[in-house]
Coordinates of C-alpha atoms in Angstrom, one line a residue:
M210 CA 0.1 -0.2 -0.1
I211 CA 1.0 3.5 -0.1
D212 CA 3.3 4.5 2.6
I213 CA 0.6 7.2 4.6
T214 CA 2.8 9.6 6.4
K215 CA 1.7 9.6 10.5
E216 CA 0.5 13.5 10.0
M217 CA -3.0 13.6 9.6
I218 CA -4.4 14.9 6.3
T219 CA -5.8 18.1 6.9
T220 CA -6.9 19.5 3.5
V221 CA -9.3 18.4 1.3
D222 CA -6.5 18.6 -1.8
E223 CA -4.5 15.8 0.1
A224 CA -7.5 14.1 0.5
M225 CA -8.5 13.9 -2.9
D226 CA -4.8 13.5 -4.1
L227 CA -4.4 10.1 -2.0
N228 CA -7.5 8.9 -3.4
V229 CA -6.3 9.2 -6.6
K230 CA -3.2 7.5 -5.9
K231 CA -4.9 4.9 -4.1
Q232 CA -6.9 4.1 -7.4
A233 CA -4.0 4.1 -9.7
E234 CA -1.9 2.1 -7.4
G235 CA -5.1 -0.6 -7.5
Q236 CA -5.9 0.0 -4.1
D237 CA -9.4 -1.2 -4.2
D238 CA -8.0 -5.0 -3.3
Y239 CA -7.5 -3.9 0.4
S240 CA -4.3 -6.4 0.9
L241 CA -3.5 -4.4 4.5
D242 CA -6.7 -4.0 6.0
R243 CA -10.7 -4.7 6.1
V244 CA -12.7 -4.3 3.0
P245 CA -14.9 -1.0 4.0
R246 CA -18.6 -2.3 4.2
E247 CA -19.5 0.0 1.4
E248 CA -17.2 -1.4 -1.0
R249 CA -18.3 -5.2 -0.5
K250 CA -20.5 -4.7 -3.8
M251 CA -19.8 -8.2 -5.4
G252 CA -22.5 -10.9 -5.4
W253 CA -21.7 -14.5 -4.6
L254 CA -22.0 -15.7 -8.4
S255 CA -19.0 -13.5 -9.1
I256 CA -16.9 -14.3 -6.1
T257 CA -17.6 -18.3 -6.9
N258 CA -16.8 -17.6 -10.4
I259 CA -13.5 -16.0 -9.8
T260 CA -12.9 -19.1 -7.5
F261 CA -13.7 -21.0 -10.6
G262 CA -10.4 -20.2 -12.0
I263 CA -8.6 -23.1 -9.4
A264 CA -11.4 -25.3 -9.8
T265 CA -10.6 -25.6 -13.9
A266 CA -7.5 -26.3 -13.4
I267 CA -6.1 -29.6 -15.3
F268 CA -4.2 -30.3 -11.9
Y269 CA -7.5 -32.0 -10.7
F270 CA -7.8 -34.4 -13.8
Q271 CA -4.1 -35.6 -13.1
T272 CA -4.8 -36.8 -9.5
G273 CA -8.0 -38.2 -10.6
S274 CA -6.2 -39.7 -13.2
V275 CA -3.3 -41.1 -11.0
M276 CA -5.4 -42.5 -7.8
A277 CA -7.7 -44.5 -10.2
L278 CA -5.0 -46.4 -12.1
Q279 CA -2.6 -46.9 -9.2
F280 CA -5.4 -47.5 -6.4
G281 CA -8.7 -48.2 -8.2
A282 CA -11.8 -46.1 -9.0
V283 CA -13.9 -46.7 -6.2
N284 CA -10.7 -45.4 -3.7
A285 CA -10.6 -42.8 -5.9
I286 CA -14.2 -41.4 -5.5
I287 CA -14.4 -42.3 -2.1
S288 CA -11.7 -40.1 -1.4
A289 CA -13.4 -37.1 -3.5
V290 CA -16.3 -37.3 -1.7
Y291 CA -14.4 -37.0 1.5
A292 CA -12.5 -34.0 0.3
I293 CA -15.5 -32.4 -0.9
I294 CA -17.0 -32.6 2.7
V295 CA -14.2 -31.7 4.5
A296 CA -12.8 -29.2 2.1
G297 CA -16.3 -27.8 1.5
I298 CA -17.1 -27.0 5.4
L299 CA -13.7 -25.4 5.8
G300 CA -14.4 -23.4 2.6
T301 CA -17.7 -22.4 4.2
V302 CA -16.9 -21.3 7.4
I303 CA -13.6 -19.4 6.2
A304 CA -15.9 -17.7 3.6
Y305 CA -18.1 -16.8 5.9
L306 CA -15.9 -15.5 8.6
S307 CA -14.0 -13.4 5.4
A308 CA -17.7 -12.2 4.3
K309 CA -18.5 -10.9 7.6
S310 CA -15.2 -9.3 8.6
G311 CA -14.1 -8.0 5.1
M312 CA -10.6 -9.7 5.6
N313 CA -8.6 -12.8 3.9
V314 CA -7.4 -15.2 6.0
N315 CA -3.9 -13.3 6.2
L316 CA -5.6 -10.8 8.2
L317 CA -8.2 -12.6 9.8
S318 CA -5.2 -14.7 11.5
R319 CA -3.4 -11.3 13.2
S320 CA -6.7 -11.4 15.7
G321 CA -7.6 -15.0 15.1
G322 CA -5.1 -16.1 17.4
F323 CA -1.9 -15.5 16.0
G324 CA -1.2 -11.8 16.7
Y325 CA 0.3 -9.4 13.9
I326 CA 4.2 -11.0 14.0
G327 CA 2.6 -14.6 14.5
A328 CA 0.6 -14.0 11.4
S329 CA 3.3 -13.0 9.2
L330 CA 4.6 -16.3 9.1
T331 CA 1.7 -18.0 8.1
S332 CA 1.7 -15.5 5.1
L333 CA 4.9 -15.9 4.2
I334 CA 4.5 -19.9 3.8
Y335 CA 1.1 -19.2 2.1
A336 CA 2.7 -17.1 -0.4
S337 CA 5.2 -19.9 -1.0
N338 CA 2.5 -22.0 -1.6
F339 CA 1.0 -20.1 -4.6
I340 CA 4.8 -19.7 -6.2
M341 CA 5.0 -23.5 -6.1
Y342 CA 1.6 -23.9 -7.4
C343 CA 1.9 -21.3 -10.0
A344 CA 5.4 -22.7 -11.0
F345 CA 3.7 -26.6 -11.2
E346 CA 1.2 -25.5 -13.1
G347 CA 3.2 -23.1 -15.7
L348 CA 5.5 -26.5 -16.0
I349 CA 2.2 -28.1 -17.4
L350 CA 1.3 -25.3 -19.6
V351 CA 5.1 -25.1 -21.3
A352 CA 5.1 -29.0 -21.6
A353 CA 1.9 -28.6 -23.6
V354 CA 3.5 -26.0 -25.7
H355 CA 6.9 -27.3 -26.1
T356 CA 5.3 -30.6 -27.7
F357 CA 3.9 -29.0 -30.3
F358 CA 6.6 -26.2 -31.0
P359 CA 9.9 -28.3 -30.1
S360 CA 12.1 -25.7 -31.6
I361 CA 11.0 -23.0 -29.0
P362 CA 13.2 -23.5 -26.0
E363 CA 11.3 -24.4 -22.7
W364 CA 13.2 -21.8 -21.1
A365 CA 11.9 -19.0 -23.4
L366 CA 8.6 -20.5 -22.8
I367 CA 8.8 -20.4 -19.3
I368 CA 9.5 -17.0 -19.0
F369 CA 7.0 -15.9 -21.7
F370 CA 4.3 -17.6 -19.8
G371 CA 5.6 -16.1 -16.7
L372 CA 5.6 -12.7 -17.1
L373 CA 2.0 -13.3 -18.8
V374 CA 0.2 -13.5 -16.3
I375 CA 1.5 -9.7 -14.6
P376 CA -0.5 -7.6 -16.9
L377 CA -3.3 -10.0 -16.5
N378 CA -3.4 -9.2 -13.2
W379 CA -2.5 -5.7 -12.9
F380 CA -5.9 -4.2 -12.0
G381 CA -7.0 -6.9 -9.1
I382 CA -10.3 -8.2 -8.1
K383 CA -12.6 -6.6 -11.1
Q384 CA -9.9 -7.6 -13.5
L385 CA -10.2 -11.3 -12.4
D386 CA -13.7 -11.3 -12.3
K387 CA -14.0 -10.3 -16.0
L388 CA -11.2 -12.6 -17.3
Q389 CA -12.9 -15.3 -15.4
K390 CA -16.4 -14.9 -16.7
W391 CA -15.1 -14.5 -20.3
S392 CA -12.8 -17.4 -20.2
L393 CA -15.0 -19.9 -18.4
P394 CA -17.6 -20.4 -21.7
I395 CA -15.0 -21.2 -24.1
F396 CA -13.5 -23.6 -21.0
L397 CA -16.8 -25.6 -20.7
V398 CA -16.6 -25.7 -24.6
F399 CA -12.9 -27.4 -24.7
L400 CA -14.1 -29.5 -21.8
L401 CA -17.6 -30.9 -23.4
V402 CA -15.4 -31.9 -26.6
T403 CA -12.9 -33.5 -24.8
I404 CA -15.4 -35.5 -23.4
I405 CA -17.5 -36.4 -26.8
V406 CA -13.9 -37.1 -28.0
T407 CA -13.2 -39.3 -25.5
F408 CA -16.3 -41.3 -25.4
N409 CA -15.9 -41.9 -28.9
T410 CA -12.5 -43.2 -28.5
P411 CA -12.0 -47.1 -27.9
S412 CA -11.3 -47.8 -24.2
G413 CA -8.2 -49.7 -22.8
Y414 CA -10.7 -51.1 -20.0
D415 CA -13.6 -53.5 -21.3
G416 CA -15.8 -52.9 -18.0
A417 CA -17.3 -49.6 -16.4
F418 CA -14.7 -47.3 -15.4
W419 CA -15.7 -47.2 -11.9
T420 CA -15.1 -51.5 -11.6
Y421 CA -11.6 -50.7 -12.7
L422 CA -9.0 -52.2 -9.4
P423 CA -5.4 -53.3 -10.5
E424 CA -4.2 -56.4 -9.5
G425 CA -3.6 -56.9 -5.9
V426 CA -5.6 -53.8 -4.5
Q427 CA -8.8 -54.1 -2.5
V428 CA -11.4 -51.2 -2.1
G429 CA -10.8 -49.7 1.3
G430 CA -7.7 -50.0 3.5
A431 CA -4.1 -48.6 2.4
A432 CA -5.3 -47.7 -1.1
L433 CA -8.2 -45.5 0.1
L434 CA -5.5 -43.8 2.9
L435 CA -3.7 -43.1 -0.1
C436 CA -5.9 -41.8 -2.1
I437 CA -7.0 -39.7 0.7
G438 CA -3.3 -38.9 1.5
M439 CA -3.4 -37.3 -2.1
Q440 CA -6.6 -35.0 -1.6
H441 CA -5.2 -33.7 1.7
G442 CA -2.4 -31.9 -0.6
I443 CA -4.3 -29.3 -2.3
M444 CA -7.9 -29.5 0.2
G445 CA -6.2 -26.9 2.5
L446 CA -5.4 -24.6 -0.5
T447 CA -8.9 -24.8 -2.2
A448 CA -10.5 -24.2 1.6
L449 CA -8.4 -20.9 2.4
L450 CA -8.5 -19.6 -1.2
A451 CA -12.0 -18.3 -0.6
S452 CA -11.1 -15.9 1.9
D453 CA -9.2 -13.6 -0.8
Y454 CA -12.6 -13.3 -2.8
A455 CA -15.5 -13.5 -0.3
R456 CA -14.4 -10.5 1.4
F457 CA -16.0 -8.3 -1.2
L458 CA -19.0 -10.3 -0.9
K459 CA -22.2 -8.5 -0.6
P460 CA -23.7 -8.2 3.3
K461 CA -27.1 -9.3 2.6
D462 CA -25.4 -12.3 0.6
V463 CA -23.2 -13.5 3.3
K464 CA -24.9 -16.5 4.3
L465 CA -26.2 -18.1 0.7
G466 CA -22.7 -17.0 -0.5
S467 CA -20.5 -18.0 2.2
V468 CA -22.3 -22.0 1.4
M469 CA -21.8 -21.5 -2.5
I470 CA -18.3 -20.1 -2.3
G471 CA -17.3 -22.8 -0.2
F472 CA -19.0 -25.7 -1.7
I473 CA -19.6 -25.0 -5.2
P474 CA -15.9 -25.1 -6.1
Q475 CA -15.0 -28.0 -4.1
I476 CA -17.8 -29.9 -5.8
F477 CA -16.2 -29.0 -9.3
C478 CA -12.4 -29.6 -8.2
F479 CA -12.9 -32.8 -6.7
G480 CA -16.0 -34.1 -8.2
V481 CA -16.4 -32.6 -11.6
M482 CA -12.7 -32.4 -12.7
G483 CA -11.4 -34.9 -10.5
G484 CA -14.1 -37.4 -11.7
L485 CA -13.5 -36.8 -15.2
G486 CA -10.2 -37.3 -14.6
I487 CA -10.5 -41.0 -13.0
W488 CA -12.9 -41.5 -16.1
F489 CA -10.0 -40.4 -18.7
G490 CA -7.3 -42.2 -16.9
V491 CA -9.4 -45.6 -17.0
R492 CA -10.2 -45.1 -20.2
L493 CA -7.3 -43.7 -22.1
G494 CA -4.7 -46.2 -19.8
E495 CA -2.8 -42.6 -19.3
S496 CA -2.5 -40.7 -15.9
N497 CA -0.6 -37.7 -17.4
P498 CA -3.4 -35.1 -18.8
G499 CA -0.7 -32.8 -20.5
V500 CA -0.2 -36.3 -22.7
Y501 CA -3.6 -37.5 -23.2
I502 CA -5.6 -33.9 -24.0
V503 CA -3.0 -33.2 -26.7
L504 CA -3.3 -36.7 -28.2
L505 CA -7.2 -36.1 -28.3
L506 CA -7.7 -32.8 -29.6
G507 CA -4.3 -31.9 -31.1
F508 CA -3.4 -28.3 -31.2
G509 CA -6.9 -27.6 -29.6
G510 CA -5.2 -29.8 -26.2
V511 CA -2.7 -27.0 -26.4
M512 CA -5.0 -24.3 -26.1
F513 CA -7.2 -26.3 -23.6
T514 CA -4.3 -26.6 -21.6
L515 CA -3.5 -22.6 -22.2
L516 CA -6.6 -21.7 -20.8
T517 CA -6.9 -23.8 -17.7
Q518 CA -3.4 -22.8 -16.7
L519 CA -3.4 -19.3 -17.2
R520 CA -7.1 -19.2 -15.4
I521 CA -5.4 -21.0 -12.6
N522 CA -2.2 -18.9 -12.2
I523 CA -3.8 -15.4 -12.2
T524 CA -5.6 -16.8 -8.9
N525 CA -2.2 -18.3 -7.9
I526 CA -0.4 -14.6 -8.6
Y527 CA -2.9 -12.7 -6.9
S528 CA -3.5 -14.5 -3.5
G529 CA 0.6 -15.0 -3.5
S530 CA 0.6 -11.1 -3.8
L531 CA -1.7 -10.7 -1.3
S532 CA 0.3 -12.7 1.0
L533 CA 3.9 -11.3 0.6
S534 CA 2.3 -7.6 0.7
N535 CA 1.2 -8.8 4.4
F536 CA 4.4 -10.4 5.4
F537 CA 6.2 -7.3 4.4
E538 CA 4.3 -5.1 5.8
N539 CA 4.1 -7.0 9.1
I540 CA 7.9 -7.5 9.6
F541 CA 9.4 -4.7 7.6
N542 CA 7.1 -2.0 7.2
F543 CA 7.3 -2.2 3.6
T544 CA 4.4 -1.3 1.6
P545 CA 5.2 -1.0 -1.9
G546 CA 2.1 -1.9 -3.1
R547 CA 0.2 -5.2 -4.6
R548 CA 1.2 -4.6 -8.0
F549 CA 5.0 -4.8 -7.3
W550 CA 4.4 -8.0 -5.4
I551 CA 2.5 -9.3 -8.7
V552 CA 5.8 -9.1 -10.4
V553 CA 7.9 -10.6 -7.5
T554 CA 5.6 -13.7 -7.3
A555 CA 5.7 -13.9 -11.1
L556 CA 9.2 -13.8 -11.0
S557 CA 9.5 -16.5 -8.3
A558 CA 7.7 -18.8 -9.8
I559 CA 9.8 -18.6 -13.2
A560 CA 12.8 -18.9 -11.2
L561 CA 11.1 -22.0 -9.5
M562 CA 10.5 -23.5 -13.0
L563 CA 13.9 -22.6 -14.2
G564 CA 15.4 -24.6 -11.3
G565 CA 12.9 -27.7 -11.4
I566 CA 10.7 -27.1 -8.6
V567 CA 8.9 -30.6 -10.1
D568 CA 11.6 -33.0 -9.1
H569 CA 10.6 -32.0 -5.3
L570 CA 6.8 -31.4 -5.8
G571 CA 5.8 -34.4 -3.4
T572 CA 8.3 -33.4 -0.6
A573 CA 6.7 -29.9 -0.7
M574 CA 2.9 -30.9 -0.9
T575 CA 3.3 -32.9 1.6
F576 CA 4.3 -30.0 4.0
Q577 CA 2.0 -27.9 2.3
G578 CA -0.9 -30.0 2.8
V579 CA -0.2 -30.5 6.4
F580 CA 0.5 -26.7 7.2
L581 CA -2.5 -25.5 5.4
L582 CA -5.2 -27.7 6.9
A583 CA -3.7 -26.9 10.3
W584 CA -4.0 -23.3 9.7
A585 CA -7.6 -23.5 8.6
A586 CA -8.3 -25.4 11.2
V587 CA -6.9 -23.1 14.1
I588 CA -8.9 -20.3 12.3
V589 CA -12.5 -22.1 12.2
A590 CA -11.8 -23.9 15.9
D591 CA -10.9 -19.9 17.1
A592 CA -14.0 -18.4 15.6
M593 CA -16.9 -21.0 16.1
I594 CA -15.4 -22.3 19.1
V595 CA -13.3 -19.7 21.3
K596 CA -15.0 -16.6 20.0
K597 CA -18.6 -18.1 19.0
W598 CA -19.2 -20.4 21.9
L599 CA -16.6 -19.9 24.8
K600 CA -16.7 -15.8 24.1
I601 CA -13.2 -15.7 24.8
G602 CA -11.5 -12.6 23.4
P603 CA -12.6 -10.3 20.9
L604 CA -15.6 -11.2 19.0
F605 CA -14.4 -9.3 16.0
Y606 CA -11.2 -9.4 13.8
E607 CA -9.1 -6.6 13.8
A608 CA -5.8 -6.0 11.3
R609 CA -4.3 -3.0 12.7
Q610 CA -0.8 -3.2 14.5
E611 CA -1.8 -0.9 17.3
Y612 CA -4.2 -2.8 18.8
L613 CA -2.5 -6.3 18.5
Y614 CA 0.3 -8.3 20.3
K615 CA 3.2 -9.3 17.8
W616 CA 2.6 -13.0 19.2
N617 CA -0.5 -14.6 20.6
P618 CA 0.6 -18.2 21.5
V619 CA -2.8 -19.9 21.1
G620 CA -2.3 -19.8 17.1
V621 CA 1.4 -19.6 17.1
V622 CA 1.7 -23.1 19.3
A623 CA -1.1 -24.9 18.3
L624 CA 0.2 -24.2 14.5
V625 CA 3.9 -25.1 15.2
I626 CA 3.0 -28.4 16.9
S627 CA 0.4 -29.8 14.8
S628 CA 1.8 -28.8 11.4
G629 CA 5.7 -30.5 12.9
L630 CA 3.9 -33.7 14.0
G631 CA 2.0 -33.7 11.2
T632 CA 4.9 -33.6 8.6
F633 CA 6.5 -36.1 11.1
A634 CA 3.5 -38.1 10.2
A635 CA 3.8 -37.8 6.8
L636 CA 6.9 -38.6 6.5
G637 CA 6.1 -42.4 8.2
Y638 CA 7.8 -42.1 11.8
I639 CA 4.3 -42.7 13.3
G640 CA 2.9 -45.5 11.6
P641 CA 1.0 -46.1 7.9
F642 CA -1.9 -44.8 8.7
L643 CA -1.2 -41.8 10.1
Q644 CA 1.4 -41.3 7.5
N645 CA -1.7 -41.1 5.1
T646 CA -3.9 -39.2 7.2
A647 CA -1.5 -36.4 8.7
A648 CA -3.1 -33.3 7.4
F649 CA -6.4 -34.3 8.9
F650 CA -4.3 -35.7 12.3
A651 CA -2.9 -32.0 11.9
A652 CA -6.0 -30.4 11.7
V653 CA -7.7 -32.2 14.4
L654 CA -4.6 -31.5 16.8
A655 CA -4.6 -27.9 15.6
A656 CA -8.1 -27.2 16.6
L657 CA -8.0 -29.0 19.9
L658 CA -4.7 -27.1 21.0
T659 CA -6.1 -23.8 19.8
V660 CA -9.0 -24.2 22.3
M661 CA -7.2 -25.4 24.8
L662 CA -4.6 -22.5 24.6
A663 CA -7.3 -19.9 24.3
A664 CA -8.9 -21.4 27.8
L665 CA -5.4 -21.5 29.4
T666 CA -4.7 -18.1 28.5
K667 CA -8.2 -16.7 29.1
G668 CA -7.5 -14.5 25.7
K669 CA -5.2 -12.7 27.3
Y670 CA -2.9 -11.9 23.6
Y671 CA -5.3 -11.6 21.0
M672 CA -5.8 -7.8 22.0
K673 CA -3.9 -5.0 23.8
T674 CA -6.9 -2.8 23.4
E675 CA -10.0 -3.1 21.7
P676 CA -10.9 -0.4 19.0
V677 CA -14.2 1.2 19.3
D678 CA -15.0 2.0 15.5
V679 CA -15.7 -1.5 14.5
D680 CA -18.8 -2.0 12.5
I681 CA -21.4 -4.2 14.8
E682 CA -22.1 -5.9 11.7
D683 CA -18.5 -7.1 11.1
H684 CA -18.8 -8.9 14.7
I685 CA -19.3 -12.6 14.3
A686 CA -20.6 -13.2 17.6
T687 CA -22.2 -11.0 20.5
R688 CA -21.7 -11.1 24.3
S689 CA -25.3 -11.9 24.8
G690 CA -25.2 -14.8 22.7
K691 CA -27.4 -13.7 19.9

């Protein structure tokens, strides 16, 4: 954000000049403070449409195909239902908190159990998550284009497509809404054509696709746990992502909109895209959509891949830039504006692509899956149990540093212990069951620790002083319980 001096602006001319500068810098995105109620003007359909950017990624084709071919279609389907339910519930609660407060998860965390320095650590890891996924999704696009144009070096394609997302993000939330809205019908046409072509392509498996089961694999047991473990790698991201956009939701749409924003993208991510990935994988005998989509549609497959990967990467860059803004404002008081962080996020993703991030994807996703679900669990437990039920600490959210402690042990300790033990479990040191349910284990542990620590500290470290200018409509609970 623009670095506003501590001196009070005293003239109308100065105020008008500041407003012009804010508009020029794209400050309608409110990366460092709550969205004012009068600026929450977007309907739930528009917000849901923006979140479809991540829901339409062909990454979900790949996870569905891999799970089906390795562990059986039924196990993959059951794990998809599990992912929809768990991520949908978490996403709904987080979207509600974001819409009520006008804040995303980075800002919610400040007075939601972490303190303003503690929350900056989550912002940094959250940003690294989006940068990593931006790199991974970008490499899928580069591979598809390079297949058709092998004379173009991959490094050149990486730089070109890595830089392309910068102008597509320049004007913030309104630009994202338009881009996702205009590109969605084109995506649906490509998807329909892919389904029709696949249906008319001879299947490599004779039976119904849902009956496919590799030799030696059973329904349930270890195979199902492995599928669930794969879903955990992305579930936390899809649940938390909603907050970056739900904060712009119209106040009258909060209840219905929270459910729609929380569940519809999850249904499409894991149910539609993941389900189609299961079908594609079994029918075509191939797990890599970068291979089978191009084989099915030729150059049209390249264009389909281009569309899906740009749709998801503009959301990755947007959320990554918000998180970096929060981190550097909190730690270094460095506020150059969101556009600066768009460039930094894009360049970081390019560096990861050139450095071969895909070779370390499994390790990165294991930690990210554990951390993100644990973080989501802390936020939800703090809101629904600590604030709404136990009435401990403030019953609203505040992001301004002057009202907050640097550290709140409630969220920080809960997250460090749960994500640490969860990662330890994910690496196989606590047995095979917890290895494949590590993220869920970390989330449950994080929620329990949050409640225990809040009760133990009696909410002492949530705020130094409570502001009096927070609109009552932004509160998530009242002392009377009404």
